[in-house]
Short mmCIF file of C-alpha atoms and ligand atoms in Angstrom, two decimals:
data_model
loop_
_atom_site.label_atom_id
_atom_site.label_comp_id
_atom_site.label_asym_id
_atom_site.label_seq_id
_atom_site.Cartn_x
_atom_site.Cartn_y
_atom_site.Cartn_z
CA MET X 23 114.11 112.84 108.09
CA SER X 24 113.81 112.45 104.54
CA HIS X 25 111.44 110.59 102.52
CA THR X 26 112.78 107.93 100.13
CA LEU X 27 111.66 105.56 97.62
CA PRO X 28 109.82 102.40 99.22
CA LYS X 29 111.45 98.96 98.43
CA LEU X 30 110.02 97.50 95.53
CA GLU X 31 108.90 93.49 96.40
CA TYR X 32 108.99 92.52 92.82
CA GLY X 33 111.84 93.18 90.03
CA TYR X 34 111.13 95.66 87.28
CA ASN X 35 110.15 92.52 85.04
CA ALA X 36 107.87 90.83 87.33
CA LEU X 37 104.66 92.42 85.76
CA GLU X 38 105.81 91.69 82.26
CA ARG X 39 102.33 90.31 81.48
CA TRP X 40 100.93 93.68 82.14
CA ILE X 41 103.64 96.41 81.84
CA ASP X 42 107.38 96.24 80.33
CA ALA X 43 110.47 96.30 82.69
CA LYS X 44 111.76 99.81 81.11
CA THR X 45 108.58 101.30 82.27
CA MET X 46 108.72 100.12 85.30
CA GLU X 47 112.19 101.07 86.19
CA ILE X 48 111.74 104.92 84.82
CA HIS X 49 108.06 105.06 86.41
CA TYR X 50 110.02 103.96 89.79
CA THR X 51 113.56 105.37 89.59
CA LYS X 52 112.89 108.55 87.55
CA HIS X 53 109.05 109.54 88.17
CA HIS X 54 108.48 108.64 91.56
CA GLN X 55 112.15 109.55 92.97
CA ALA X 56 111.65 113.01 91.47
CA TYR X 57 108.36 113.66 93.38
CA ILE X 58 110.46 112.90 96.73
CA ASP X 59 112.94 114.67 95.81
CA LYS X 60 110.61 117.82 95.30
CA LEU X 61 108.62 116.73 98.45
CA ASN X 62 111.80 116.83 100.38
CA LYS X 63 112.77 120.06 99.02
CA ALA X 64 109.50 121.79 99.98
CA LEU X 65 109.72 120.35 103.26
CA GLU X 66 113.29 121.87 103.97
CA LYS X 67 112.16 124.94 105.75
CA TYR X 68 109.41 122.99 107.84
CA PRO X 69 111.49 120.59 110.22
CA GLU X 70 108.37 119.76 112.06
CA LEU X 71 106.63 118.54 108.85
CA GLN X 72 109.61 116.48 108.13
CA LYS X 73 108.74 114.12 111.05
CA LYS X 74 105.08 113.38 109.69
CA LYS X 75 104.32 110.42 107.03
CA VAL X 76 103.50 111.70 103.93
CA GLU X 77 99.90 110.19 104.49
CA GLU X 78 99.40 112.50 107.35
CA LEU X 79 100.50 115.53 105.23
CA LEU X 80 97.65 114.66 102.66
CA LYS X 81 95.21 114.09 105.31
CA ASP X 82 95.48 117.66 106.79
CA ILE X 83 96.74 119.42 103.56
CA ASN X 84 95.03 122.68 104.77
CA SER X 85 96.87 122.73 107.45
CA ILE X 86 100.07 122.95 105.81
CA PRO X 87 101.62 126.18 105.22
CA GLU X 88 100.40 128.14 102.05
CA ASP X 89 103.91 128.44 100.56
CA ILE X 90 104.52 124.95 100.22
CA ARG X 91 100.78 123.64 100.27
CA THR X 92 100.56 123.03 96.09
CA ALA X 93 104.40 121.35 96.50
CA VAL X 94 103.20 119.01 99.11
CA ARG X 95 99.88 118.58 97.28
CA ASN X 96 101.38 117.53 93.99
CA ASN X 97 104.82 116.20 94.94
CA GLY X 98 103.83 114.49 98.63
CA GLY X 99 100.58 113.09 96.05
CA GLY X 100 103.01 111.92 93.87
CA HIS X 101 105.03 109.97 96.48
CA ALA X 102 102.04 108.75 98.32
CA ASN X 103 100.07 107.47 95.25
CA HIS X 104 103.24 105.67 94.06
CA SER X 105 103.98 103.99 97.07
CA PHE X 106 100.44 102.92 97.47
CA PHE X 107 100.67 101.75 93.67
CA TRP X 108 103.44 99.54 93.95
CA SER X 109 102.06 97.69 96.87
CA ILE X 110 98.90 96.66 95.39
CA LEU X 111 100.71 95.15 92.58
CA SER X 112 101.71 91.44 92.42
CA PRO X 113 103.67 89.19 89.72
CA GLU X 114 101.51 86.06 91.13
CA ASP X 115 98.09 85.30 89.16
CA GLN X 116 95.12 86.04 91.11
CA GLU X 117 92.36 87.09 89.22
CA SER X 118 89.53 86.45 91.36
CA PHE X 119 88.79 87.87 94.62
CA GLU X 120 86.90 87.26 97.91
CA GLY X 121 86.78 87.51 101.41
CA GLU X 122 85.20 90.69 103.26
CA ILE X 123 86.17 93.44 100.47
CA SER X 124 83.93 91.41 98.28
CA LYS X 125 81.20 91.45 100.49
CA CYS X 126 81.66 95.40 100.65
CA MET X 127 81.55 96.16 97.25
CA HIS X 128 78.50 94.03 96.69
CA GLU X 129 76.62 96.10 99.35
CA SER X 130 78.39 99.38 97.97
CA PHE X 131 77.02 98.24 94.31
CA PRO X 132 74.22 96.74 94.18
CA GLU X 133 73.69 97.14 90.12
CA LEU X 134 76.93 95.33 89.74
CA LYS X 135 76.42 91.56 89.55
CA SER X 136 80.05 89.95 89.07
CA TYR X 137 83.62 90.80 88.96
CA GLN X 138 83.33 91.66 85.08
CA ASP X 139 80.68 94.37 86.13
CA PHE X 140 82.86 95.81 88.39
CA LYS X 141 85.67 95.93 86.47
CA ASP X 142 83.86 97.46 83.40
CA LYS X 143 83.04 100.33 85.99
CA PHE X 144 86.37 100.99 87.06
CA GLU X 145 87.55 101.13 83.66
CA GLU X 146 85.13 103.52 82.57
CA VAL X 147 85.89 105.86 85.48
CA ALA X 148 90.18 105.38 84.52
CA MET X 149 89.04 106.29 80.63
CA ALA X 150 86.98 109.42 81.89
CA ARG X 151 89.70 110.67 83.73
CA PHE X 152 90.88 113.54 80.98
CA GLY X 153 94.66 114.05 80.75
CA SER X 154 96.73 113.08 83.83
CA GLY X 155 95.72 111.18 86.81
CA TRP X 156 94.48 108.50 89.07
CA ALA X 157 91.67 105.75 88.82
CA TRP X 158 90.40 104.68 92.40
CA MET X 159 88.41 102.19 94.48
CA VAL X 160 88.30 104.02 98.32
CA TYR X 161 86.58 103.07 101.11
CA ASN X 162 84.25 106.10 102.77
CA PRO X 163 84.61 105.81 106.70
CA LYS X 164 81.44 108.04 106.59
CA THR X 165 79.05 105.60 104.34
CA LYS X 166 81.08 102.31 105.38
CA LYS X 167 80.95 101.73 101.69
CA VAL X 168 83.53 101.51 98.65
CA GLU X 169 83.48 104.30 95.89
CA LEU X 170 85.01 104.55 92.43
CA LEU X 171 86.14 107.72 91.48
CA SER X 172 89.26 109.38 89.82
CA THR X 173 91.69 112.35 90.85
CA GLY X 174 93.41 114.73 88.42
CA ASN X 175 97.12 115.15 88.73
CA GLN X 176 98.52 113.43 91.92
CA ASP X 177 95.62 114.48 94.18
CA SER X 178 95.48 111.85 96.72
CA PRO X 179 91.76 110.79 98.08
CA LEU X 180 93.20 111.01 101.37
CA SER X 181 92.93 114.81 100.96
CA SER X 182 89.06 113.99 100.99
CA GLY X 183 88.85 111.67 103.91
CA LEU X 184 88.82 108.69 101.70
CA ILE X 185 91.05 105.82 102.25
CA PRO X 186 92.90 104.51 99.07
CA LEU X 187 91.84 100.57 98.23
CA ILE X 188 92.75 100.32 94.55
CA GLY X 189 94.47 102.87 92.74
CA LEU X 190 95.80 103.07 88.80
CA ASP X 191 98.01 105.41 87.58
CA VAL X 192 96.84 106.62 84.19
CA TRP X 193 99.45 109.37 83.39
CA GLU X 194 101.01 108.59 80.05
CA HIS X 195 104.34 107.83 81.49
CA SER X 196 102.81 104.97 83.33
CA TYR X 197 102.15 102.99 80.19
CA TYR X 198 103.07 104.97 76.73
CA LEU X 199 106.39 102.86 75.96
CA LYS X 200 104.35 99.72 75.74
CA TYR X 201 100.59 100.88 74.86
CA GLN X 202 101.19 104.06 73.42
CA ASN X 203 97.98 105.84 73.00
CA LYS X 204 95.80 102.66 73.81
CA ARG X 205 95.29 103.71 77.48
CA ASN X 206 91.97 101.19 77.41
CA GLU X 207 94.28 98.13 76.70
CA TYR X 208 96.78 99.26 79.98
CA VAL X 209 93.44 99.58 81.94
CA LYS X 210 92.03 96.12 81.06
CA ASN X 211 95.54 94.49 81.71
CA PHE X 212 95.96 95.77 84.83
CA TRP X 213 93.53 93.23 86.66
CA SER X 214 95.94 90.57 85.67
CA VAL X 215 98.47 92.19 88.49
CA VAL X 216 96.15 93.54 91.22
CA ASN X 217 97.08 91.99 94.33
CA TRP X 218 93.48 91.37 96.04
CA LYS X 219 94.95 89.85 98.96
CA LYS X 220 96.85 93.09 99.94
CA VAL X 221 93.71 94.82 98.85
CA GLU X 222 91.65 92.89 101.73
CA GLU X 223 94.15 93.74 104.13
CA ILE X 224 94.11 97.36 103.61
CA TYR X 225 90.35 97.24 103.38
CA LEU X 226 90.21 95.61 107.03
CA ASN X 227 92.91 97.72 108.43
CA ALA X 228 90.62 100.62 107.20
CA VAL X 229 87.42 99.14 108.57
CA ALA X 230 89.00 98.62 112.06
CA LYS X 231 89.90 102.23 112.49
MN1 MN R 10 102.95 107.61 87.55
#
């Protein structure tokens, strides 16, 4: 079984108020596809690993044979991160959030008084990532709290025992056509397409495990 692109639940132009159709198309059909192709190539010699979900490979990255570990970390990470990313975006306007995730966020970040405070903090994390990488809100099963962090390149929080709830790609390929050097505008506009219903669903699943 080889890895394939997940189905996009919306058209390339669906998220225009945040990102342009051309960027979406290239990002999905070229960048994401390239990670998948390289992951499949890396797994060619290891039929038993081909049966595993990419998330499983990343959770146990140190068990991956050394000769392909870096390839799986980079390209498996690229595949998992992008699949996750597409899944938490929505063309529907849903700026506000509520539910259990909101409670957990208040408990986890007592210093943050509003959604705006949270957004500011997340944007800080995204802007502080030097070079290519991702900004995340993750669930930490050990502390039962959510955390904000960034990872470099295509490193997945799964490899550190953390469960992604929100992920934002801050590689230049994800915004350069529309925003050029203005990563801060790209990051600020991100909130208008975050699918909080989906985030709540992922959070409830994570807590139930
Ligand atoms: Mn990307």
